[in-house]
Coordinates of C-alpha atoms in Angstrom, one line a residue:
X1 CA 3.3 -20.4 24.6
X2 CA 5.8 -19.1 22.7
X3 CA 5.3 -18.7 19.0
X4 CA 6.8 -21.8 17.1
X5 CA 7.7 -22.9 13.7
X6 CA 8.7 -26.0 11.9
X7 CA 8.3 -27.4 8.6
X8 CA 5.7 -30.5 8.0
X9 CA 5.1 -32.9 5.1
X10 CA 1.8 -32.5 4.0
X11 CA 1.0 -36.1 5.3
X12 CA 2.3 -35.1 8.7
X13 CA 0.3 -31.7 8.5
X14 CA -2.9 -33.6 7.9
X15 CA -2.6 -36.9 9.6
X16 CA -0.4 -36.7 12.4
X17 CA -2.0 -36.9 16.1
X18 CA -5.3 -37.0 13.9
X19 CA -6.0 -33.2 13.9
X20 CA -9.2 -31.5 13.4
X21 CA -8.9 -28.3 11.2
X22 CA -10.8 -25.5 12.5
X23 CA -12.0 -22.6 9.9
X24 CA -13.0 -19.7 12.5
X25 CA -16.1 -17.6 12.1
X26 CA -14.0 -14.5 11.3
X27 CA -12.4 -16.4 7.8
X28 CA -14.1 -15.5 4.9
X29 CA -15.6 -18.2 2.6
X30 CA -13.5 -20.2 -0.1
X31 CA -12.0 -18.3 -2.8
X32 CA -9.1 -20.1 -4.6
X33 CA -11.1 -21.3 -7.2
X34 CA -12.2 -17.8 -8.3
X35 CA -10.9 -16.4 -11.6
X36 CA -10.0 -13.1 -12.8
X37 CA -10.6 -12.1 -16.6
X38 CA -8.0 -14.2 -18.4
X39 CA -6.1 -15.0 -15.5
X40 CA -5.6 -18.5 -13.6
X41 CA -7.3 -18.9 -10.3
X42 CA -5.1 -19.4 -7.2
X43 CA -5.9 -23.1 -7.1
X44 CA -5.0 -23.4 -10.8
X45 CA -1.8 -21.4 -9.9
X46 CA -0.9 -24.0 -7.3
X47 CA -1.9 -27.1 -9.0
X48 CA 0.2 -26.2 -12.3
X49 CA 2.9 -25.5 -10.1
X50 CA 2.8 -28.9 -8.4
X51 CA 2.5 -30.7 -11.6
X52 CA 5.3 -29.1 -13.1
X53 CA 7.6 -29.8 -10.1
X54 CA 6.1 -33.7 -10.2
X55 CA 7.2 -33.9 -14.0
X56 CA 10.9 -32.4 -13.4
X57 CA 11.7 -33.4 -10.3
X58 CA 9.6 -36.1 -8.3
X59 CA 11.7 -37.4 -5.9
X60 CA 12.9 -33.8 -4.7
X61 CA 11.0 -31.4 -2.0
X62 CA 8.6 -29.3 -2.8
X63 CA 7.5 -26.3 -0.4
X64 CA 4.3 -24.4 0.2
X65 CA 3.7 -21.0 1.4
X66 CA 3.2 -21.4 5.0
X67 CA 0.2 -21.9 7.5
X68 CA -0.4 -19.5 10.7
X69 CA -2.3 -21.5 13.4
X70 CA -3.3 -21.6 17.0
X71 CA -3.9 -24.9 18.6
X72 CA -6.2 -26.3 21.3
X73 CA -7.5 -29.3 22.6
X74 CA -11.0 -30.2 23.1
X75 CA -12.0 -33.6 24.5
X76 CA -8.5 -34.8 24.0
X77 CA -8.2 -34.1 20.4
X78 CA -6.1 -31.5 18.9
X79 CA -8.0 -28.8 17.1
X80 CA -5.7 -26.8 14.5
X81 CA -7.6 -23.3 14.2
X82 CA -6.1 -22.1 10.8
X83 CA -5.6 -18.3 11.2
X84 CA -3.9 -17.9 7.6
X85 CA -4.3 -21.0 5.5
X86 CA -7.6 -21.8 5.1
X87 CA -7.7 -21.5 1.4
X88 CA -4.5 -23.7 1.3
X89 CA -5.7 -26.3 3.4
X90 CA -9.1 -26.6 1.8
X91 CA -7.3 -26.8 -1.4
X92 CA -5.6 -29.9 -0.4
X93 CA -8.3 -31.4 0.8
X94 CA -10.1 -31.3 -2.3
X95 CA -7.2 -32.2 -4.5
X96 CA -6.9 -35.3 -2.3
X97 CA -10.3 -36.2 -2.9
X98 CA -9.9 -36.0 -6.3
X99 CA -7.0 -38.3 -6.2
X100 CA -8.9 -40.7 -4.2
X101 CA -11.7 -40.3 -1.4
X102 CA -10.2 -42.5 0.5
X103 CA -7.6 -40.0 1.4
X104 CA -10.1 -38.4 3.5
X105 CA -11.4 -41.4 5.5
X106 CA -10.0 -43.2 8.1
X107 CA -7.9 -46.3 6.9
X108 CA -5.3 -48.3 8.0
X109 CA -2.7 -46.4 6.9
X110 CA -4.0 -42.7 8.2
X111 CA -6.6 -41.4 10.2
X112 CA -9.5 -39.0 8.4
X113 CA -8.8 -35.6 7.2
X114 CA -11.4 -33.4 9.0
X115 CA -12.1 -29.9 8.4
X116 CA -14.6 -27.9 10.8
X117 CA -16.5 -24.6 9.8
X118 CA -17.4 -22.8 12.8
X119 CA -20.4 -21.1 11.3
X120 CA -21.2 -22.5 7.4
X121 CA -23.1 -25.4 7.8
X122 CA -23.9 -25.9 4.4
X123 CA -19.8 -26.1 3.8
X124 CA -19.4 -28.2 6.6
X125 CA -22.0 -30.7 5.2
X126 CA -20.8 -30.6 1.6
X127 CA -17.1 -31.3 3.0
X128 CA -17.7 -34.2 4.9
X129 CA -20.2 -35.5 2.3
X130 CA -17.6 -35.8 -0.1
X131 CA -15.8 -38.4 1.9
X132 CA -18.6 -40.7 0.7
X133 CA -18.4 -39.7 -3.1
X134 CA -15.7 -41.3 -5.4
X135 CA -14.2 -38.8 -7.4
X136 CA -15.1 -41.0 -10.6
X137 CA -18.4 -39.0 -10.2
X138 CA -17.1 -35.7 -10.8
X139 CA -19.2 -35.2 -13.9
X140 CA -22.5 -35.0 -11.9
X141 CA -21.2 -34.0 -8.7
X142 CA -23.7 -31.3 -8.1
X143 CA -26.2 -33.8 -8.8
X144 CA -24.8 -36.1 -6.1
X145 CA -24.6 -33.4 -3.7
X146 CA -28.0 -32.3 -4.2
X147 CA -29.6 -35.5 -3.6
X148 CA -27.9 -36.5 -0.5
X149 CA -30.0 -36.2 2.3
X150 CA -27.6 -34.3 4.7
X151 CA -27.5 -31.6 2.3
X152 CA -31.7 -31.7 1.5
X153 CA -32.1 -28.5 3.0
X154 CA -29.6 -26.8 1.0
X155 CA -30.3 -28.3 -2.4
X156 CA -32.2 -25.6 -4.0
X157 CA -29.5 -23.2 -3.4
X158 CA -26.3 -25.6 -4.4
X159 CA -28.7 -26.2 -7.9
X160 CA -29.0 -22.8 -8.7
X161 CA -25.5 -21.5 -7.4
X162 CA -26.9 -19.4 -4.9
X163 CA -24.5 -20.6 -1.9
X164 CA -21.0 -19.1 -2.6
X165 CA -19.0 -21.9 -0.9
X166 CA -20.9 -24.8 -2.4
X167 CA -20.4 -23.2 -5.8
X168 CA -16.6 -22.5 -5.4
X169 CA -15.9 -25.7 -3.9
X170 CA -17.6 -27.6 -7.0
X171 CA -15.5 -25.1 -9.4
X172 CA -12.7 -26.2 -7.5
X173 CA -13.1 -29.7 -8.4
X174 CA -13.7 -29.2 -12.1
X175 CA -10.3 -26.9 -12.0
X176 CA -8.5 -29.8 -10.5
X177 CA -10.0 -32.3 -12.7
X178 CA -9.3 -30.1 -15.8
X179 CA -5.4 -30.4 -14.7
X180 CA -4.9 -33.7 -13.1
X181 CA -7.2 -36.0 -15.2
X182 CA -4.2 -37.4 -17.2
X183 CA -1.6 -37.8 -14.5
X184 CA -0.7 -41.0 -12.5
X185 CA -3.0 -40.4 -9.5
X186 CA -1.1 -42.8 -7.0
X187 CA 2.3 -41.4 -8.0
X188 CA 1.2 -37.9 -8.0
X189 CA -0.7 -38.3 -4.6
X190 CA 2.4 -40.0 -3.2
X191 CA 4.6 -36.8 -4.1
X192 CA 1.9 -34.5 -2.7
X193 CA 2.1 -36.1 0.5
X194 CA 5.5 -37.2 1.2
X195 CA 7.7 -34.4 -0.9
X196 CA 5.5 -31.3 -0.3
X197 CA 5.8 -29.5 2.8
X198 CA 4.8 -26.3 4.3
X199 CA 5.9 -24.0 6.8
X200 CA 3.9 -24.8 10.2
X201 CA 3.5 -21.5 12.5
X202 CA 1.8 -21.8 15.7
X203 CA 1.0 -18.5 17.6
X204 CA -0.8 -18.1 21.2
X205 CA -4.4 -18.3 21.0
X206 CA -5.1 -14.8 22.4
X207 CA -3.3 -13.4 19.2
X208 CA -5.4 -15.3 16.7
X209 CA -7.9 -12.6 15.7
X210 CA -5.1 -9.9 15.7
X211 CA -2.6 -12.4 13.7
X212 CA -5.6 -12.8 11.3
X213 CA -6.3 -9.0 10.8
X214 CA -2.5 -8.3 9.9
X215 CA -2.3 -11.1 7.7
X216 CA -5.7 -11.1 5.8
X217 CA -7.0 -7.2 5.9
X218 CA -7.4 -7.0 2.3
X219 CA -6.6 -10.7 0.8
X220 CA -9.3 -12.0 -1.4
X221 CA -6.7 -14.3 -3.2
X222 CA -3.3 -15.8 -3.2
X223 CA -1.1 -12.8 -3.9
X224 CA 1.6 -12.9 -6.3
X225 CA 4.2 -11.9 -3.7
X226 CA 3.3 -15.3 -1.6
X227 CA 3.9 -17.4 -4.8
X228 CA 6.8 -15.6 -5.4
X229 CA 8.1 -16.3 -2.3
X230 CA 7.1 -19.5 -2.1
X231 CA 9.1 -20.3 -5.1
X232 CA 12.1 -18.3 -4.2
X233 CA 12.5 -20.3 -1.1
X234 CA 12.3 -23.5 -2.7
X235 CA 14.7 -22.7 -5.4
X236 CA 17.1 -20.9 -2.9
X237 CA 17.4 -24.3 -0.8
X238 CA 17.5 -26.4 -3.8
X239 CA 21.0 -28.3 -4.4
X240 CA 21.5 -31.7 -6.3
X241 CA 22.1 -34.6 -3.6
X242 CA 25.5 -35.9 -4.7
X243 CA 25.8 -39.8 -3.7
X244 CA 28.4 -42.1 -4.9
X245 CA 28.5 -46.2 -5.1
X246 CA 31.7 -45.5 -3.0
X247 CA 30.0 -44.0 -0.1
X248 CA 29.2 -46.4 2.8
X249 CA 25.5 -46.2 3.5
X250 CA 26.5 -44.4 6.9
X251 CA 28.4 -41.5 4.9
X252 CA 25.4 -41.4 2.2
X253 CA 22.9 -41.1 5.2
X254 CA 24.9 -38.1 6.8
X255 CA 25.2 -36.7 3.5
X256 CA 21.5 -36.5 3.1
X257 CA 21.1 -35.4 6.7
X258 CA 23.5 -32.3 6.0
X259 CA 22.0 -31.4 3.2
X260 CA 18.5 -31.5 4.5
X261 CA 19.8 -29.5 7.4
X262 CA 21.3 -27.1 5.1
X263 CA 18.6 -26.5 3.0
X264 CA 16.3 -26.2 6.0
X265 CA 18.8 -23.3 7.5
X266 CA 18.6 -21.2 4.3
X267 CA 14.9 -21.5 4.0
X268 CA 14.5 -20.3 7.4
X269 CA 17.1 -17.6 6.8
X270 CA 15.8 -16.3 3.7
X271 CA 12.1 -16.7 4.9
X272 CA 12.8 -14.5 8.1
X273 CA 14.7 -11.8 5.9
X274 CA 11.5 -12.0 3.5
X275 CA 9.1 -11.5 6.5
X276 CA 11.2 -8.5 8.1
X277 CA 10.6 -6.8 4.5
X278 CA 6.7 -7.9 4.7
X279 CA 6.6 -6.5 8.1
X280 CA 8.4 -3.1 6.9
X281 CA 6.0 -2.7 4.0
X282 CA 2.9 -3.0 6.1
X283 CA 3.6 -0.3 8.9
X284 CA 0.8 2.1 8.3
X285 CA 3.6 4.9 8.1
X286 CA 5.0 3.3 5.3
X287 CA 2.2 2.4 3.5
X288 CA 0.6 6.0 3.7
X289 CA 3.9 7.3 2.5
X290 CA 4.3 5.2 -0.6
X291 CA 0.5 5.0 -1.1
X292 CA 0.5 1.4 -1.4
X293 CA -1.5 -1.4 0.3
X294 CA 0.4 -4.3 -1.7
X295 CA 1.8 -7.0 1.1
X296 CA 5.4 -6.3 -0.2
X297 CA 5.0 -2.9 -1.2
X298 CA 6.7 -1.3 -4.2
X299 CA 9.4 -3.7 -3.6
X300 CA 9.1 -6.6 -6.0
X301 CA 7.1 -4.2 -8.4
X302 CA 9.9 -1.8 -8.7
X303 CA 12.1 -4.7 -9.0
X304 CA 10.4 -6.3 -11.8
X305 CA 10.5 -3.0 -13.6
X306 CA 14.0 -2.7 -13.2
X307 CA 14.8 -6.1 -14.5
X308 CA 14.5 -5.9 -18.6
X309 CA 13.3 -9.5 -18.7
X310 CA 10.3 -8.6 -16.3
X311 CA 7.4 -7.1 -18.0
X312 CA 5.0 -7.4 -15.0
X313 CA 4.7 -8.4 -11.7
X314 CA 3.9 -12.0 -12.1
X315 CA 4.8 -15.5 -10.6
X316 CA 5.3 -17.1 -13.8
X317 CA 7.7 -14.4 -15.0
X318 CA 9.5 -15.1 -11.9
X319 CA 9.6 -18.6 -12.0
X320 CA 11.0 -18.4 -15.8
X321 CA 13.7 -15.9 -14.1
X322 CA 14.9 -18.6 -11.6
X323 CA 14.9 -21.2 -14.1
X324 CA 17.3 -19.0 -16.4
X325 CA 20.6 -19.7 -14.6
X326 CA 21.6 -22.5 -12.0
X327 CA 18.3 -22.6 -9.7
X328 CA 19.7 -21.9 -6.3
X329 CA 22.5 -19.4 -7.3
X330 CA 19.9 -17.4 -9.3
X331 CA 17.3 -17.1 -6.7
X332 CA 20.2 -16.1 -4.1
X333 CA 21.2 -13.7 -6.5
X334 CA 17.5 -12.3 -6.9
X335 CA 17.2 -12.2 -3.1
X336 CA 20.3 -9.9 -2.8
X337 CA 19.2 -7.6 -5.5
X338 CA 15.9 -7.7 -3.3
X339 CA 17.9 -7.0 0.0
X340 CA 19.7 -4.1 -1.7
X341 CA 16.7 -2.7 -2.8
X342 CA 15.1 -3.1 0.2
X343 CA 18.0 -1.5 2.0
X344 CA 17.4 1.7 -0.3
X345 CA 14.0 1.8 0.2
X346 CA 14.5 2.3 3.9
X347 CA 17.1 4.9 3.4
X348 CA 14.7 6.7 1.6
X349 CA 12.1 6.6 4.5
X350 CA 14.7 6.8 7.5
X351 CA 16.6 10.2 6.3
X352 CA 14.6 13.4 6.8
X353 CA 15.7 15.4 4.1
X354 CA 15.2 12.4 1.2
X355 CA 12.3 11.7 3.1
X356 CA 10.6 15.0 2.6
X357 CA 12.0 15.7 -1.0
X358 CA 11.1 12.4 -2.4
X359 CA 7.1 13.1 -0.8
X360 CA 7.2 16.1 -2.5
X361 CA 8.2 14.6 -5.6
X362 CA 5.5 11.6 -5.3
X363 CA 2.8 14.2 -4.7
X364 CA 3.3 15.4 -8.0
X365 CA 3.3 11.8 -9.9
X366 CA 1.0 11.6 -13.1
X367 CA 1.0 7.9 -12.9
X368 CA 2.4 4.4 -11.8
X369 CA 4.9 4.8 -14.6
X370 CA 6.2 8.3 -13.4
X371 CA 5.9 7.2 -9.9
X372 CA 8.7 4.4 -10.6
X373 CA 10.7 7.0 -12.3
X374 CA 11.1 9.3 -9.4
X375 CA 11.8 6.6 -7.3
X376 CA 14.8 5.1 -9.7
X377 CA 15.8 8.9 -9.6
X378 CA 16.1 9.0 -5.8
X379 CA 17.3 5.5 -5.3
X380 CA 20.5 6.6 -8.0
X381 CA 21.0 9.8 -6.3
X382 CA 20.2 9.2 -2.8
X383 CA 23.8 10.3 -1.5
X384 CA 23.5 13.6 -3.6
X385 CA 21.0 16.0 -1.3
X386 CA 21.5 18.7 -3.4
X387 CA 20.3 16.9 -6.7
X388 CA 17.4 15.5 -4.9
X389 CA 16.0 18.9 -3.6
X390 CA 16.4 20.2 -7.3
X391 CA 14.8 17.5 -8.6
X392 CA 11.7 17.7 -6.1
X393 CA 11.4 21.7 -6.9
X394 CA 11.2 21.5 -10.4
X395 CA 8.5 18.6 -10.0
X396 CA 6.4 21.3 -7.9
X397 CA 6.1 23.6 -11.0
X398 CA 4.8 20.7 -13.4
X399 CA 8.0 19.7 -14.8
X400 CA 7.8 15.8 -15.7
X401 CA 10.7 13.3 -15.3
X402 CA 11.8 13.2 -19.1
X403 CA 11.7 17.4 -19.0
X404 CA 14.1 17.4 -16.2
X405 CA 16.3 14.2 -17.1
X406 CA 16.3 14.5 -20.6
X407 CA 15.6 18.1 -21.9
X408 CA 17.3 17.3 -25.0
X409 CA 14.7 15.2 -26.1
X410 CA 12.0 17.8 -25.9
X411 CA 10.3 18.9 -29.3
X412 CA 10.2 22.1 -30.3
X413 CA 6.2 22.7 -29.3
X414 CA 7.0 21.1 -25.8
X415 CA 7.6 23.4 -22.8
X416 CA 11.0 23.2 -21.1
X417 CA 11.1 23.3 -17.5
X418 CA 12.1 26.6 -17.3
X419 CA 9.0 27.7 -19.1
X420 CA 7.0 26.0 -16.8
X421 CA 8.5 27.8 -13.9
X422 CA 8.2 31.5 -15.4
X423 CA 4.3 30.1 -16.1
X424 CA 3.8 29.6 -12.5
X425 CA 5.7 32.5 -11.4
X426 CA 3.4 34.7 -13.6
X427 CA 0.0 33.3 -12.3
X428 CA 1.5 33.3 -8.2
X429 CA 2.4 37.1 -8.8
X430 CA -1.2 38.0 -9.9
X431 CA -3.2 40.0 -7.6
X432 CA -5.6 37.6 -7.2
X433 CA -4.1 34.0 -6.5
X434 CA -7.0 32.7 -3.9
X435 CA -9.7 31.0 -5.9
X436 CA -7.7 31.3 -9.1
X437 CA -4.2 29.4 -8.7
X438 CA -4.9 27.4 -5.6
X439 CA -3.2 24.5 -6.7
X440 CA 0.3 26.3 -7.3
X441 CA 0.0 28.1 -4.4
X442 CA -0.6 24.8 -2.3
X443 CA 2.6 23.4 -3.6
X444 CA 4.8 26.6 -3.2
X445 CA 3.5 26.9 0.0
X446 CA 4.4 23.5 0.9
X447 CA 7.7 23.8 -0.4
X448 CA 8.5 26.8 2.2
X449 CA 7.2 24.8 5.1
X450 CA 9.4 21.6 4.5
X451 CA 12.3 23.8 3.8
X452 CA 11.9 25.1 7.2
X453 CA 11.9 21.4 8.5
X454 CA 15.0 20.7 6.2
X455 CA 17.0 23.2 7.9
X456 CA 16.0 21.8 11.6
X457 CA 18.8 20.0 13.5
X458 CA 22.0 21.9 12.3
X459 CA 20.8 21.4 8.6
X460 CA 20.1 17.4 8.9
X461 CA 16.5 17.9 8.8
X462 CA 13.3 16.8 10.3
X463 CA 10.7 14.5 9.0
X464 CA 7.9 16.9 7.9
X465 CA 4.2 15.4 8.2
X466 CA 2.7 15.2 4.8
X467 CA -0.7 14.2 6.0
X468 CA -1.8 17.6 5.5
X469 CA -1.8 17.3 1.8
X470 CA -5.2 15.6 2.3
X471 CA -6.8 17.9 4.2
X472 CA -5.2 21.3 3.2
X473 CA -6.7 24.9 3.3
X474 CA -5.5 28.6 2.2
X475 CA -5.7 30.7 4.6
X476 CA -6.0 34.6 4.7
X477 CA -3.6 36.1 7.2
X478 CA -5.4 39.3 7.1
X479 CA -9.2 38.1 6.6
X480 CA -10.9 38.5 3.4
X481 CA -14.2 39.5 5.2
X482 CA -12.7 42.3 6.7
X483 CA -11.5 44.0 3.5
X484 CA -13.6 46.0 1.3
X485 CA -14.0 47.8 -1.9
X486 CA -16.8 49.4 -4.0
X487 CA -18.8 47.0 -5.7
X488 CA -18.9 47.2 -9.6
X489 CA -21.2 46.2 -12.4
X490 CA -20.4 44.0 -15.2
X491 CA -19.2 47.5 -17.2
X492 CA -17.1 48.1 -14.1
X493 CA -19.4 51.1 -12.8
X494 CA -20.0 51.6 -9.2
X495 CA -23.2 50.3 -7.8
X496 CA -25.7 52.5 -5.9
X497 CA -28.5 51.3 -4.0
X498 CA -31.0 54.0 -2.8
X499 CA -28.4 56.5 -3.9
X500 CA -25.7 55.3 -1.7
X501 CA -22.7 53.7 -2.8
X502 CA -23.0 49.4 -2.2
X503 CA -19.7 47.7 -1.3
X504 CA -18.5 44.3 -0.6
X505 CA -15.8 42.3 1.4
X506 CA -13.3 40.2 0.1
X507 CA -15.5 37.3 0.6
X508 CA -18.1 38.3 -1.7
X509 CA -20.7 39.2 0.7
X510 CA -22.4 42.8 0.0
X511 CA -22.3 45.5 2.7
X512 CA -24.0 48.7 2.9
X513 CA -22.5 52.4 2.8
X514 CA -23.8 53.1 6.4
X515 CA -23.1 49.6 8.1
X516 CA -19.2 49.9 6.7
X517 CA -19.3 53.6 8.3
X518 CA -20.6 52.1 11.6
X519 CA -18.0 49.1 11.7
X520 CA -15.4 51.8 10.8
X521 CA -16.3 54.2 13.5
X522 CA -16.6 51.5 16.3
X523 CA -13.0 50.6 15.3
X524 CA -10.6 52.0 12.9
X525 CA -8.8 48.9 11.9
X526 CA -11.7 46.8 11.6
X527 CA -11.9 47.0 8.4
X528 CA -9.0 47.4 5.4
X529 CA -9.7 49.3 2.3
X530 CA -8.6 47.5 -1.0
X531 CA -7.5 51.1 -2.4
X532 CA -4.7 51.1 -0.2
X533 CA -2.8 48.5 -2.2
X534 CA -1.0 49.3 -5.1
X535 CA -1.2 48.4 -8.5
X536 CA -4.7 47.0 -8.1
X537 CA -3.5 44.7 -5.4
X538 CA -5.7 42.5 -3.1
X539 CA -5.8 40.5 0.2
X540 CA -6.2 37.3 -2.3
X541 CA -2.7 38.1 -3.3
X542 CA 0.1 35.4 -2.4
X543 CA 1.7 37.3 0.4
X544 CA -1.6 37.3 2.2
X545 CA -1.8 33.6 2.0
X546 CA -0.8 30.8 4.0
X547 CA -1.0 27.0 4.3
X548 CA -3.0 25.6 6.9
X549 CA -4.5 22.1 8.0
X550 CA -8.1 21.8 6.7
X551 CA -9.9 21.8 10.1
X552 CA -8.0 24.8 11.4
X553 CA -9.3 27.4 9.3
X554 CA -12.6 27.1 10.4
X555 CA -11.0 28.1 13.8
X556 CA -9.8 31.1 12.5
X557 CA -13.1 32.2 10.7
X558 CA -13.2 35.9 10.4
X559 CA -10.9 36.7 13.4
X560 CA -8.9 39.6 12.9
X561 CA -5.1 39.2 12.8
X562 CA -4.6 39.9 16.5
X563 CA -7.1 37.2 17.4
X564 CA -5.8 34.6 15.0
X565 CA -2.1 35.2 16.3
X566 CA -3.4 34.7 20.0
X567 CA -4.9 31.5 18.9
X568 CA -1.8 30.6 17.0
X569 CA 0.4 31.2 19.9
X570 CA -1.9 30.0 22.9
X571 CA 0.1 27.5 25.0
X572 CA -3.2 26.3 26.5
X573 CA -5.1 25.9 23.2
X574 CA -5.2 22.0 23.7
X575 CA -6.1 22.4 27.6
X576 CA -9.1 24.4 26.2
X577 CA -9.9 21.9 23.4
X578 CA -8.4 23.9 20.4
X579 CA -6.3 21.0 19.1
X580 CA -4.7 23.7 16.4
X581 CA -2.2 21.1 14.3
X582 CA -1.2 23.8 12.0
X583 CA 1.1 25.3 14.7
X584 CA 3.7 22.7 13.5
X585 CA 3.8 24.5 10.1
X586 CA 6.9 26.6 10.8
X587 CA 6.7 28.9 7.2
X588 CA 2.9 29.7 8.0
X589 CA 3.9 30.1 11.9
X590 CA 6.2 33.3 10.6
X591 CA 3.5 35.1 9.3
X592 CA 1.5 35.2 12.6
X593 CA 4.8 35.9 14.4
X594 CA 4.6 39.3 13.0
X595 CA 3.5 42.2 15.4
X596 CA 0.9 44.0 13.3
X597 CA -0.6 42.5 9.7
X598 CA -1.7 44.8 7.3
X599 CA -1.1 46.2 3.4
X600 CA 2.7 46.9 4.0
X601 CA 3.4 43.7 5.5
X602 CA 1.0 41.8 2.7
X603 CA 3.3 43.6 0.0
X604 CA 6.3 42.7 1.7
X605 CA 5.7 39.2 2.2
X606 CA 4.7 39.0 -1.8
X607 CA 7.8 40.4 -2.7
X608 CA 10.1 38.4 -0.4
X609 CA 8.1 35.3 -1.9
X610 CA 8.7 36.3 -5.6
X611 CA 12.4 36.7 -4.6
X612 CA 12.7 33.2 -3.5
X613 CA 11.0 31.6 -6.3
X614 CA 13.1 33.4 -8.6
X615 CA 16.2 32.4 -7.0
X616 CA 14.9 28.8 -6.7
X617 CA 14.2 28.4 -10.0
X618 CA 17.1 30.6 -11.6
X619 CA 14.9 32.9 -13.0
X620 CA 16.2 36.4 -14.3
X621 CA 13.3 38.6 -15.2

């Protein structure tokens, strides 16, 4: 069976063909009555929206977020297994109970409304028991439920609020009563059943669990995004029906049908577009890149930030925005704005050079506001690669968005971007960078590796794998454990043990004079004397450091340069179980491509690094 989608009035959804709504065992409990501090619950959101629409447009169609189900027939009865829509359907059940418990029972007008919980017996029994309790008893609902014979084994837990579902079911009825207590129940019930529709999506049963995992991975309450989508789909297709007394009944019917068809067509079109954006933002590579787990990623959040009239990503504010002009026109304009913004995000992500420069910048962000400033800069300058490169480079030396874009706003005691670059240069020019300025070294070595990727494909660039940033290490090209120097005390005097000089390796371990002599005797180039470096240089300078993936430095260990090189360029490494991911780091690879590596090469590498840095940041010292 292929996936099929249709709009259903709630009356048809609940009663048509007498379906049994099944809550499968992989679903969580009922949570729509959970309230966050200072915020309405998802149930209250829904109710307030329905009441608002009922008050303003009682004869207009209203559309809820859809449900995703799989259908099966057991003993001749259709079972509707709720993959996504359990919270919504259970809420409708409780609302209809409050309006009249007869809505849940079989009558002349309809079949019964039945929910089945696969593994929650108390939930199943409580919802069934509600059918026999008039909503007029709501003030003492818990007492009535606890006195029920069917719930006797659960009565103590219900009394003490120890059963989660029971607690939130009862809390839901309180919230419903608080909002609907003064409403005309009969009229509101008719509006709910005959004017409110939802999108009914049927998928193959073999895809049910996978679909649930995708749609509900981290969803505990109704997302603001879902509310916004439902409101916009309703607004985009709402149009004042124009009928005149001069029209024949046939023409009036045709007008109603045509406008209804047009509305459904528009909703379907925009819903498909929205779902396409949703799918894109829920791709793992996109979520990892933008560091977001929100269903719509940064799209709505960024849109809200750019709209001066929107303070936050909040459904109420979007709703006010929708009602600020002609409803349908305003919704279509917002959709257009979102479409353009989504296109910009996709352009940033799919263009290798922009992808690389943006990610380097995002790695330096100082918080949400700064991240949004970075994104705004890249979206505004996406056709100016040189500007994006320059911006990313300056972010890597600690320059803020304001320091880069608005240097004229800086106060006398605030550092300029140029001053920050010079400070970084001073730190990375020192003889000891390793263990002292690791963070600065990581960023600059990352930049050099990224630039090698940007030169690929005739300068069009290639997407760099930034997963290294969560698993990175600094590696000494010439191993630090193979460099030695005389051990000094706190007064900088040589240390003697039994009348002989004590030495230390670059990794801090001690080595006796006799052991050192023996090592050098066995192989003259096995150890390197730090005294050979000029101007108190050392193996810990930037010239002897490369960026590697975290797990790869342990494979190098204390190996000699020649052994490291052999491992780096071993064509059979994967076959031999040596998955050496750092082989993809082009700048790091170039160092190991040298035929030899010693004091001369380390000093040359350091000098080259400093010259490139000065050129990049236009430093003339």
